[in-house]
Coordinates of C-alpha atoms in Angstrom, one line a residue:
X1 CA -13.3 -6.9 13.4
X2 CA -15.3 -9.7 11.6
X3 CA -18.9 -9.3 10.9
X4 CA -21.0 -12.6 11.0
X5 CA -23.9 -13.5 9.0
X6 CA -22.7 -13.4 5.6
X7 CA -25.1 -15.0 3.2
X8 CA -24.1 -18.0 1.5
X9 CA -23.0 -17.6 -2.1
X10 CA -25.0 -19.0 -4.8
X11 CA -23.4 -19.7 -8.2
X12 CA -20.8 -17.4 -7.1
X13 CA -23.6 -14.5 -7.0
X14 CA -23.7 -12.9 -3.5
X15 CA -27.6 -12.9 -2.7
X16 CA -28.3 -9.8 -0.8
X17 CA -31.8 -11.4 0.6
X18 CA -33.3 -7.6 0.6
X19 CA -34.9 -5.4 -1.7
X20 CA -32.5 -2.8 -3.6
X21 CA -31.5 -5.1 -7.0
X22 CA -28.5 -4.1 -8.4
X23 CA -27.8 -1.0 -6.4
X24 CA -27.8 -2.9 -3.3
X25 CA -25.4 -5.5 -5.0
X26 CA -23.3 -2.7 -6.6
X27 CA -22.7 -1.0 -3.2
X28 CA -22.0 -4.7 -1.4
X29 CA -19.2 -5.2 -4.4
X30 CA -17.6 -2.0 -3.2
X31 CA -17.7 -2.5 0.2
X32 CA -16.1 -5.4 -0.2
X33 CA -13.7 -4.3 -2.5
X34 CA -12.5 -1.5 0.0
X35 CA -12.3 -4.7 2.5
X36 CA -15.1 -2.5 4.3
X37 CA -16.4 -5.3 7.1
X38 CA -19.9 -4.5 8.2
X39 CA -21.6 -5.4 11.7
X40 CA -25.0 -5.5 13.3
X41 CA -25.9 -4.5 16.9
X42 CA -29.7 -4.2 16.8
X43 CA -30.6 -1.4 14.6
X44 CA -27.0 -0.1 14.3
X45 CA -25.1 -0.6 11.8
X46 CA -21.4 -0.8 12.3
X47 CA -18.3 -0.8 9.8
X48 CA -14.6 -1.7 10.6
X49 CA -12.4 -0.1 7.2
X50 CA -9.0 0.6 6.2
X51 CA -7.7 4.1 6.4
X52 CA -9.4 6.7 3.6
X53 CA -11.6 3.5 2.6
X54 CA -15.3 5.0 3.7
X55 CA -15.9 8.0 1.0
X56 CA -18.8 10.6 1.2
X57 CA -20.4 8.1 -1.5
X58 CA -20.1 5.2 0.4
X59 CA -21.1 6.4 3.6
X60 CA -24.4 8.0 1.3
X61 CA -24.9 4.2 0.1
X62 CA -24.6 2.8 3.8
X63 CA -27.3 5.1 4.9
X64 CA -29.9 4.3 2.1
X65 CA -29.5 1.0 2.2
X66 CA -28.9 0.7 6.3
X67 CA -32.2 -1.6 6.6
X68 CA -31.3 -4.0 3.6
X69 CA -28.1 -4.2 4.8
X70 CA -28.9 -5.2 8.5
X71 CA -31.3 -7.4 6.9
X72 CA -28.7 -9.1 4.9
X73 CA -26.1 -9.1 7.9
X74 CA -28.5 -10.9 10.3
X75 CA -29.9 -13.5 7.4
X76 CA -29.3 -17.3 8.4
X77 CA -26.0 -18.4 6.7
X78 CA -23.9 -21.4 5.9
X79 CA -20.9 -19.2 4.7
X80 CA -18.1 -18.2 6.5
X81 CA -17.6 -14.1 6.9
X82 CA -14.6 -13.1 5.0
X83 CA -11.2 -12.1 7.1
X84 CA -10.6 -9.6 4.2
X85 CA -11.4 -8.9 0.8
X86 CA -10.8 -7.0 -2.3
X87 CA -11.0 -6.7 -6.1
X88 CA -10.1 -9.9 -8.2
X89 CA -6.8 -9.3 -10.5
X90 CA -7.6 -8.6 -14.2
X91 CA -6.5 -12.1 -15.0
X92 CA -8.5 -13.9 -12.3
X93 CA -11.9 -12.1 -13.8
X94 CA -10.7 -13.4 -17.1
X95 CA -10.6 -16.8 -15.5
X96 CA -13.4 -16.7 -13.3
X97 CA -15.4 -16.0 -16.8
X98 CA -13.9 -19.0 -18.7
X99 CA -14.1 -21.4 -16.2
X100 CA -17.8 -20.3 -15.5
X101 CA -18.6 -20.1 -19.2
X102 CA -16.6 -23.2 -20.7
X103 CA -17.5 -26.9 -20.7
X104 CA -14.1 -28.0 -19.3
X105 CA -14.0 -26.3 -15.6
X106 CA -11.5 -28.5 -14.7
X107 CA -9.1 -27.8 -16.9
X108 CA -8.1 -25.0 -15.1
X109 CA -7.1 -27.8 -12.0
X110 CA -2.9 -27.7 -11.5
X111 CA -2.7 -31.0 -10.1
X112 CA 1.0 -32.5 -8.7
X113 CA 1.6 -36.2 -7.9
X114 CA 4.3 -36.5 -5.4
X115 CA 5.7 -40.1 -4.9
X116 CA 7.4 -40.0 -1.7
X117 CA 9.5 -42.8 0.2
X118 CA 10.6 -42.7 4.1
X119 CA 8.5 -42.6 7.5
X120 CA 6.0 -40.1 6.4
X121 CA 4.1 -38.1 9.5
X122 CA 0.8 -37.9 8.0
X123 CA -0.4 -35.8 11.1
X124 CA 2.3 -33.4 10.5
X125 CA 1.8 -33.2 7.0
X126 CA -2.0 -32.4 7.9
X127 CA -0.7 -29.4 10.5
X128 CA 1.6 -28.3 7.6
X129 CA -0.7 -28.1 5.0
X130 CA -3.1 -26.0 7.5
X131 CA -0.2 -23.9 8.6
X132 CA 0.6 -23.2 4.7
X133 CA -2.9 -21.9 4.3
X134 CA -2.8 -19.8 7.1
X135 CA 0.5 -18.4 5.9
X136 CA -0.9 -17.7 2.1
X137 CA -3.9 -16.2 1.6
X138 CA -4.5 -16.9 -1.9
X139 CA -5.4 -20.4 -0.7
X140 CA -8.3 -19.5 1.5
X141 CA -10.1 -17.4 -1.3
X142 CA -13.3 -17.9 -2.5
X143 CA -14.7 -15.3 -6.0
X144 CA -17.9 -13.6 -5.3
X145 CA -19.7 -11.9 -7.8
X146 CA -21.8 -8.7 -6.5
X147 CA -23.7 -7.0 -9.6
X148 CA -20.6 -6.2 -12.1
X149 CA -17.7 -6.4 -9.3
X150 CA -16.0 -9.7 -8.8
X151 CA -14.2 -10.3 -5.4
X152 CA -12.1 -12.4 -3.7
X153 CA -12.6 -13.5 -0.3
X154 CA -10.5 -14.8 2.3
X155 CA -12.1 -17.1 4.4
X156 CA -10.6 -18.0 8.2
X157 CA -8.4 -20.7 8.6
X158 CA -9.7 -23.9 8.9
X159 CA -8.1 -27.6 9.1
X160 CA -7.0 -29.1 5.6
X161 CA -8.2 -32.5 4.9
X162 CA -6.0 -35.0 4.3
X163 CA -8.0 -38.1 3.3
X164 CA -5.9 -41.2 3.1
X165 CA -6.5 -44.5 0.8
X166 CA -4.4 -47.7 1.8
X167 CA -3.7 -49.7 -0.6
X168 CA -1.7 -52.1 1.5
X169 CA -4.7 -54.9 1.8
X170 CA -4.2 -55.1 -2.3
X171 CA -2.2 -57.3 -4.2
X172 CA 0.9 -56.0 -5.6
X173 CA -0.6 -56.2 -9.1
X174 CA -3.5 -54.1 -8.4
X175 CA -1.4 -51.1 -7.1
X176 CA -0.9 -49.1 -10.3
X177 CA -4.0 -49.3 -11.9
X178 CA -5.6 -48.3 -8.6
X179 CA -3.3 -45.5 -8.2
X180 CA -4.2 -44.1 -11.7
X181 CA -7.4 -44.1 -11.3
X182 CA -7.2 -42.3 -7.7
X183 CA -5.1 -39.5 -9.2
X184 CA -7.4 -39.5 -12.3
X185 CA -10.8 -39.0 -9.8
X186 CA -9.0 -36.4 -7.7
X187 CA -7.2 -34.4 -10.2
X188 CA -10.6 -33.9 -12.3
X189 CA -13.0 -32.8 -10.1
X190 CA -14.0 -29.3 -10.6
X191 CA -13.9 -26.7 -7.9
X192 CA -16.8 -24.3 -7.3
X193 CA -15.3 -20.8 -7.4
X194 CA -17.9 -19.2 -4.7
X195 CA -16.4 -22.2 -2.4
X196 CA -13.0 -21.9 -0.5
X197 CA -10.8 -23.4 -0.4
X198 CA -9.9 -23.8 -4.0
X199 CA -7.4 -26.4 -3.1
X200 CA -7.6 -29.9 -1.9
X201 CA -4.8 -32.7 -1.0
X202 CA -5.2 -36.5 -0.9
X203 CA -2.5 -39.1 0.0
X204 CA -2.3 -42.8 -0.8
X205 CA -0.3 -45.3 0.8
X206 CA 1.1 -48.6 -0.9
X207 CA 3.3 -50.0 1.8
X208 CA 4.7 -48.9 5.3
X209 CA 7.2 -46.4 3.7
X210 CA 5.6 -45.5 0.1
X211 CA 3.1 -42.8 -0.4
X212 CA 1.8 -40.3 -3.1
X213 CA 0.6 -37.2 -2.0
X214 CA -1.7 -35.2 -4.3
X215 CA -2.1 -31.7 -4.2
X216 CA -5.0 -30.1 -6.8
X217 CA -5.2 -26.0 -7.0
X218 CA -7.5 -24.3 -9.4
X219 CA -5.3 -21.8 -11.6
X220 CA -7.0 -18.9 -10.6
X221 CA -4.6 -18.6 -7.5
X222 CA -1.4 -20.1 -8.6
X223 CA 0.6 -20.2 -11.5
X224 CA 4.4 -22.1 -12.2
X225 CA 6.0 -19.5 -9.5
X226 CA 3.6 -20.0 -7.0
X227 CA 3.7 -23.8 -7.4
X228 CA 7.2 -23.6 -6.4
X229 CA 6.7 -21.1 -3.4
X230 CA 3.9 -23.6 -1.9
X231 CA 6.0 -26.6 -2.0
X232 CA 9.2 -24.7 -0.7
X233 CA 6.8 -23.1 2.2
X234 CA 5.4 -26.9 2.5
X235 CA 8.4 -28.4 3.0
X236 CA 9.4 -25.8 5.8
X237 CA 6.6 -26.0 7.4
X238 CA 6.6 -29.7 7.8
X239 CA 10.1 -30.0 8.9
X240 CA 8.7 -27.4 11.6
X241 CA 5.6 -29.7 12.3
X242 CA 7.7 -32.3 13.4
X243 CA 9.4 -30.2 16.1
X244 CA 6.1 -29.3 17.3
X245 CA 4.6 -30.9 19.8
X246 CA 1.0 -31.9 20.3
X247 CA -1.7 -30.9 17.5
X248 CA -0.4 -27.3 17.3
X249 CA 0.7 -25.5 13.9
X250 CA 3.8 -24.7 13.2
X251 CA 4.9 -21.0 12.8
X252 CA 6.4 -19.3 10.2
X253 CA 9.1 -18.0 12.5
X254 CA 9.3 -21.3 13.6
X255 CA 9.8 -22.8 10.0
X256 CA 12.4 -20.0 9.1
X257 CA 9.9 -18.2 6.7
X258 CA 10.2 -14.6 6.6
X259 CA 6.3 -13.1 7.1
X260 CA 4.3 -11.7 4.2
X261 CA 3.7 -8.1 3.9
X262 CA 0.7 -8.4 1.5
X263 CA -2.5 -10.6 1.1
X264 CA -4.1 -11.7 -2.3
X265 CA -6.9 -9.3 -2.0
X266 CA -4.0 -6.5 -1.7
X267 CA -2.6 -7.2 -4.7
X268 CA -6.0 -6.4 -6.6
X269 CA -6.5 -3.6 -5.2
X270 CA -2.9 -2.3 -5.9
X271 CA -3.3 -3.5 -9.6
X272 CA -6.7 -1.7 -9.6
X273 CA -5.0 1.3 -8.5
X274 CA -1.5 1.2 -10.6
X275 CA -3.4 0.5 -13.9
X276 CA -6.1 3.2 -13.0
X277 CA -2.8 5.9 -13.2
X278 CA 0.0 7.3 -15.3
X279 CA 1.3 3.7 -15.8
X280 CA -1.8 2.4 -16.9
X281 CA -1.9 5.3 -19.9
X282 CA 1.6 4.4 -20.4
X283 CA 1.3 0.8 -20.8
X284 CA -1.9 1.2 -23.2
X285 CA -0.1 3.3 -25.4
X286 CA 3.0 1.3 -25.7
X287 CA 0.8 -1.7 -26.7
X288 CA -1.2 -0.2 -29.4
X289 CA 1.7 1.1 -30.8
X290 CA 3.6 -2.1 -30.8
X291 CA 0.5 -4.0 -32.8
X292 CA -0.4 -1.1 -35.1
X293 CA -0.9 -3.2 -38.6
X294 CA -0.4 -6.3 -37.3
X295 CA -1.9 -9.5 -38.3
X296 CA -4.0 -10.5 -35.4
X297 CA -5.1 -13.8 -36.6
X298 CA -2.7 -16.3 -37.4
X299 CA -3.5 -18.2 -40.0
X300 CA -2.5 -22.0 -38.8
X301 CA -4.0 -24.6 -41.6
X302 CA -6.8 -26.0 -39.1
X303 CA -7.4 -29.7 -40.2
X304 CA -11.1 -29.2 -39.2
X305 CA -13.2 -26.1 -39.3
X306 CA -13.6 -24.2 -36.0
X307 CA -17.0 -25.5 -33.7
X308 CA -19.5 -23.5 -32.8
X309 CA -18.8 -24.2 -29.2
X310 CA -15.4 -25.2 -28.6
X311 CA -14.9 -28.3 -26.3
X312 CA -11.9 -27.1 -24.4
X313 CA -10.2 -30.4 -25.3
X314 CA -6.6 -31.1 -25.9
X315 CA -3.7 -33.0 -26.6
X316 CA -0.1 -32.9 -26.2
X317 CA 3.3 -34.1 -28.6
X318 CA 6.1 -34.0 -26.2
X319 CA 9.4 -34.0 -28.1
X320 CA 13.0 -33.9 -26.0
X321 CA 16.1 -31.9 -27.3
X322 CA 19.1 -34.5 -25.8
X323 CA 21.8 -32.9 -23.6
X324 CA 24.5 -32.3 -26.5
X325 CA 22.1 -30.7 -29.0
X326 CA 21.0 -28.3 -26.2
X327 CA 24.7 -27.5 -25.2
X328 CA 24.7 -26.2 -28.9
X329 CA 21.8 -24.4 -29.0
X330 CA 23.1 -22.7 -25.3
X331 CA 26.4 -22.0 -26.8
X332 CA 24.6 -20.3 -29.9
X333 CA 22.6 -17.9 -27.8
X334 CA 25.8 -16.9 -26.1
X335 CA 27.4 -16.0 -29.0
X336 CA 24.6 -13.8 -29.9
X337 CA 24.8 -12.7 -26.6
X338 CA 21.2 -13.7 -25.6
X339 CA 19.7 -16.3 -23.9
X340 CA 18.6 -20.0 -25.6
X341 CA 15.1 -19.4 -25.2
X342 CA 15.6 -16.4 -27.6
X343 CA 17.1 -19.2 -30.2
X344 CA 13.9 -21.3 -29.3
X345 CA 11.6 -18.7 -30.0
X346 CA 13.3 -17.4 -33.1
X347 CA 13.2 -20.9 -34.7
X348 CA 9.6 -21.3 -33.4
X349 CA 8.9 -18.2 -35.5
X350 CA 10.5 -19.9 -38.7
X351 CA 8.3 -23.0 -38.1
X352 CA 4.9 -20.7 -37.9
X353 CA 5.9 -18.8 -40.9
X354 CA 6.1 -22.0 -42.7
X355 CA 2.9 -23.0 -41.7
X356 CA 0.9 -19.9 -42.3
X357 CA 3.0 -18.4 -45.1
X358 CA 3.5 -14.8 -43.4
X359 CA 6.1 -12.9 -42.7
X360 CA 5.1 -12.7 -38.6
X361 CA 2.8 -14.2 -36.7
X362 CA 1.4 -12.8 -33.2
X363 CA 2.3 -15.2 -30.6
X364 CA 1.4 -14.8 -26.8
X365 CA 4.7 -15.2 -24.4
X366 CA 3.8 -16.1 -20.9
X367 CA 5.9 -14.3 -18.2
X368 CA 5.9 -14.2 -14.8
X369 CA 4.8 -10.6 -14.1
X370 CA 5.9 -10.3 -10.3
X371 CA 7.2 -6.8 -10.7
X372 CA 7.4 -5.9 -7.0
X373 CA 9.5 -7.9 -4.4
X374 CA 6.6 -8.5 -1.7
X375 CA 4.7 -10.5 -4.5
X376 CA 7.5 -13.1 -5.2
X377 CA 7.0 -15.3 -1.9
X378 CA 3.2 -15.1 -2.4
X379 CA 1.1 -18.4 -3.3
X380 CA -1.0 -16.6 -6.4
X381 CA -1.9 -16.2 -10.2
X382 CA 0.2 -13.4 -11.6
X383 CA 1.2 -14.6 -15.2
X384 CA 0.9 -12.6 -17.9
X385 CA 0.8 -13.4 -21.4
X386 CA 3.1 -10.5 -23.7
X387 CA 2.2 -10.2 -27.4
X388 CA 5.1 -10.6 -29.8
X389 CA 5.2 -10.3 -33.3
X390 CA 7.3 -13.2 -34.4
X391 CA 9.5 -12.7 -37.5
X392 CA 9.4 -15.9 -39.8
X393 CA 13.0 -15.6 -40.8
X394 CA 12.4 -16.3 -44.5
X395 CA 12.8 -19.8 -45.7
X396 CA 15.2 -21.4 -43.2
X397 CA 17.9 -20.5 -40.6
X398 CA 20.8 -20.4 -42.6
X399 CA 19.5 -18.0 -45.2
X400 CA 17.9 -14.6 -45.6
X401 CA 16.4 -14.9 -42.0
X402 CA 15.4 -11.4 -40.0
X403 CA 15.5 -7.8 -41.9
X404 CA 19.4 -8.1 -42.2
X405 CA 19.9 -11.4 -43.3
X406 CA 20.8 -14.7 -41.1
X407 CA 19.6 -16.7 -38.7
X408 CA 21.4 -14.2 -36.0
X409 CA 20.0 -11.1 -37.1
X410 CA 16.6 -13.0 -36.4
X411 CA 17.9 -14.1 -33.2
X412 CA 18.6 -10.2 -32.9
X413 CA 15.2 -9.0 -33.7
X414 CA 13.3 -11.7 -31.4
X415 CA 15.8 -10.6 -28.2
X416 CA 14.7 -6.9 -28.8
X417 CA 10.9 -7.9 -29.3
X418 CA 10.9 -10.4 -26.3
X419 CA 12.6 -8.0 -24.2
X420 CA 10.5 -4.4 -25.0
X421 CA 7.5 -6.8 -24.5
X422 CA 9.1 -7.7 -21.0
X423 CA 9.5 -4.2 -19.8
X424 CA 5.7 -3.4 -20.6
X425 CA 4.5 -7.2 -18.9
X426 CA 2.2 -5.2 -16.3
X427 CA -0.9 -4.8 -18.8
X428 CA -3.0 -7.4 -18.6
X429 CA -3.2 -9.3 -21.9
X430 CA -7.5 -9.3 -20.9
X431 CA -7.4 -5.4 -21.1
X432 CA -5.3 -4.9 -24.5
X433 CA -7.7 -7.3 -25.9
X434 CA -10.8 -5.1 -25.0
X435 CA -8.8 -2.0 -26.2
X436 CA -8.7 -3.9 -29.8
X437 CA -12.2 -5.2 -29.5
X438 CA -13.4 -1.6 -28.8
X439 CA -11.4 -0.2 -31.3
X440 CA -13.5 -2.8 -33.7
X441 CA -10.1 -4.5 -34.6
X442 CA -10.8 -8.0 -32.8
X443 CA -14.0 -9.8 -32.9
X444 CA -15.1 -12.1 -30.7
X445 CA -12.6 -15.2 -32.2
X446 CA -10.5 -17.0 -29.7
X447 CA -7.0 -14.2 -29.1
X448 CA -4.2 -15.2 -28.6
X449 CA -4.1 -18.1 -31.0
X450 CA -0.4 -19.1 -30.3
X451 CA 1.5 -19.3 -26.8
X452 CA 4.7 -19.7 -25.5
X453 CA 5.7 -20.8 -22.2
X454 CA 9.4 -21.1 -21.0
X455 CA 9.6 -23.1 -17.9
X456 CA 12.2 -21.2 -16.2
X457 CA 11.6 -22.4 -12.5
X458 CA 12.9 -25.8 -13.4
X459 CA 11.1 -29.0 -12.0
X460 CA 9.4 -28.4 -8.7
X461 CA 11.0 -30.1 -5.7
X462 CA 9.2 -30.9 -2.2
X463 CA 11.9 -31.3 0.1
X464 CA 10.9 -33.0 3.4
X465 CA 13.3 -34.3 6.2
X466 CA 13.9 -38.2 5.9
X467 CA 11.7 -38.5 2.7
X468 CA 12.7 -38.7 -0.8
X469 CA 10.2 -37.8 -3.5
X470 CA 9.6 -36.5 -7.0
X471 CA 6.8 -33.9 -8.2
X472 CA 5.0 -34.7 -11.5
X473 CA 2.7 -32.6 -13.1
X474 CA -0.6 -34.5 -14.1
X475 CA -1.8 -33.6 -17.2
X476 CA -5.2 -32.3 -17.4
X477 CA -7.1 -32.9 -21.0
X478 CA -7.3 -28.9 -21.8
X479 CA -6.3 -27.2 -25.1
X480 CA -4.7 -23.9 -23.6
X481 CA -5.1 -22.4 -27.2
X482 CA -5.2 -23.3 -30.6
X483 CA -1.3 -24.4 -30.4
X484 CA 0.8 -23.8 -27.0
X485 CA 4.7 -24.5 -27.4
X486 CA 6.1 -25.2 -23.8
X487 CA 9.7 -25.4 -23.3
X488 CA 11.5 -27.1 -20.0
X489 CA 15.1 -27.0 -19.9
X490 CA 16.7 -29.0 -17.3
X491 CA 20.3 -30.8 -17.0
X492 CA 20.0 -33.2 -19.1
X493 CA 18.2 -31.3 -22.1
X494 CA 14.9 -29.4 -23.1
X495 CA 11.4 -30.8 -23.0
X496 CA 9.2 -29.2 -25.8
X497 CA 5.4 -29.8 -25.7
X498 CA 3.5 -28.8 -28.3
X499 CA -0.5 -28.8 -26.8
X500 CA -3.0 -28.2 -29.4
X501 CA -6.8 -27.7 -29.5
X502 CA -8.2 -31.1 -30.2
X503 CA -11.0 -29.3 -32.0
X504 CA -9.2 -28.0 -34.9
X505 CA -6.2 -30.2 -35.2
X506 CA -5.6 -34.2 -35.4
X507 CA -2.5 -35.5 -33.6
X508 CA -0.4 -36.5 -36.3
X509 CA -0.7 -33.0 -37.6
X510 CA 0.7 -31.4 -34.7
X511 CA 3.5 -34.8 -34.3
X512 CA 4.9 -33.7 -37.7
X513 CA 5.0 -30.1 -36.7
X514 CA 7.0 -31.0 -33.5
X515 CA 9.1 -33.1 -35.9
X516 CA 9.8 -30.1 -38.2
X517 CA 10.6 -27.5 -35.1
X518 CA 13.5 -30.6 -33.7
X519 CA 14.9 -30.1 -37.6
X520 CA 15.1 -26.8 -37.6
X521 CA 16.5 -26.6 -34.4
X522 CA 19.1 -29.4 -35.5
X523 CA 19.6 -27.3 -38.6
X524 CA 20.2 -24.4 -36.5
X525 CA 22.8 -26.2 -33.9
X526 CA 24.9 -27.6 -36.7
X527 CA 25.1 -23.8 -39.1
X528 CA 26.1 -21.8 -36.6
X529 CA 26.6 -18.0 -38.3

């Protein structure tokens, strides 16, 4: 049952339009977290709820605030009543804080530019995008604050607009600049997290068979894995739309897509219960043990002092490891019974040791964190960062690395550290930070300062029948952390991108660090122990 008359969100905070203050807001938040949907029939307040969701305390609150709730339900509104709702995940709460409290909310946009060649059916594409929104609940989420609670609410399915910009009347020499401006305009428009959907699409046509599709999604509802899922589902639904007559939406079954068994709000409820139980206590104890005695602050050599109010501006230095050196690094990893990522991570530890003068640096490592099979086919934000005490390996890869000497020993230590962290990846970094702050081990300084990301999914692909396409990430001017290394392997080598906080570092400084990193990797590859 779907209730009607939900007041429109205002700045992410639901307005009860009645007296009751914080207590009523907390009750509304609890109802939304529990997916309890209210209805008004005259003076009768009804509800529809999952089994065991309505407790005695909740019933008491409904009775106490019946009048205010009836007024709330029947007030005029412009906002759609949600189909389902649940608590935001820990990661989403943290990103919501960063988005609303930062100076660069558009920095959380994940934008993809997809040039396409061929007889694209724009109508079929629009229907496929709407069907994708129907399938993936995260693409219909909004985030509403009720007192201290942040809730994700899934709004009903609505057609996904695909505005088309036609450049065919322009001179050929004007296409490139116009396209760049069009991409930048759409990619840099910030989202209002209280208004669904938190994604948008646009289409540009430069010739009869030349198109560019732009897909922009807020990071709060997508990660790297989720982007692959989105493009895969879109390709299947577009193919099905071509076979679906008239204006009908393609179905999951018609597209050969298995049904999804959980929604985005259900993921939030699962995480809440998961972390409140024995596993949550086990995870907390593990990370307290791992970080005992660690230097939580990385002593990076800044070019400029930290500003009181960071701008969030970032810069990138992109480097390339060609095919042959990359093959040598993979062979080195295989010789140590580990992955090339471990070798790259170990060399990065050496670089950080040289920069900081310390034997180890605390680094956050991006990890998929989809530990349940039913989470794998979802568009959503699951990614977590696990903390690694990354050793510096002495003065270089060929001499005295690791506790027992040699780069091989350092690689073994790094592998052991990473896989132990991966076994405990389901403890959210925001909770770990809160633990450290509560124990007065961490202040309000940025944490973590250094992040490493391994793009294991490879280059995203959109497969549309009769269309050739390439998926390109649209760079958004944002510092992920003070320093972030992104590693993207492919068949022809490995791309290394150093993202940095422009508030703290000059571009030539990070360029020099990048060159030093490549030199380290060259030494590693040529001096295999």
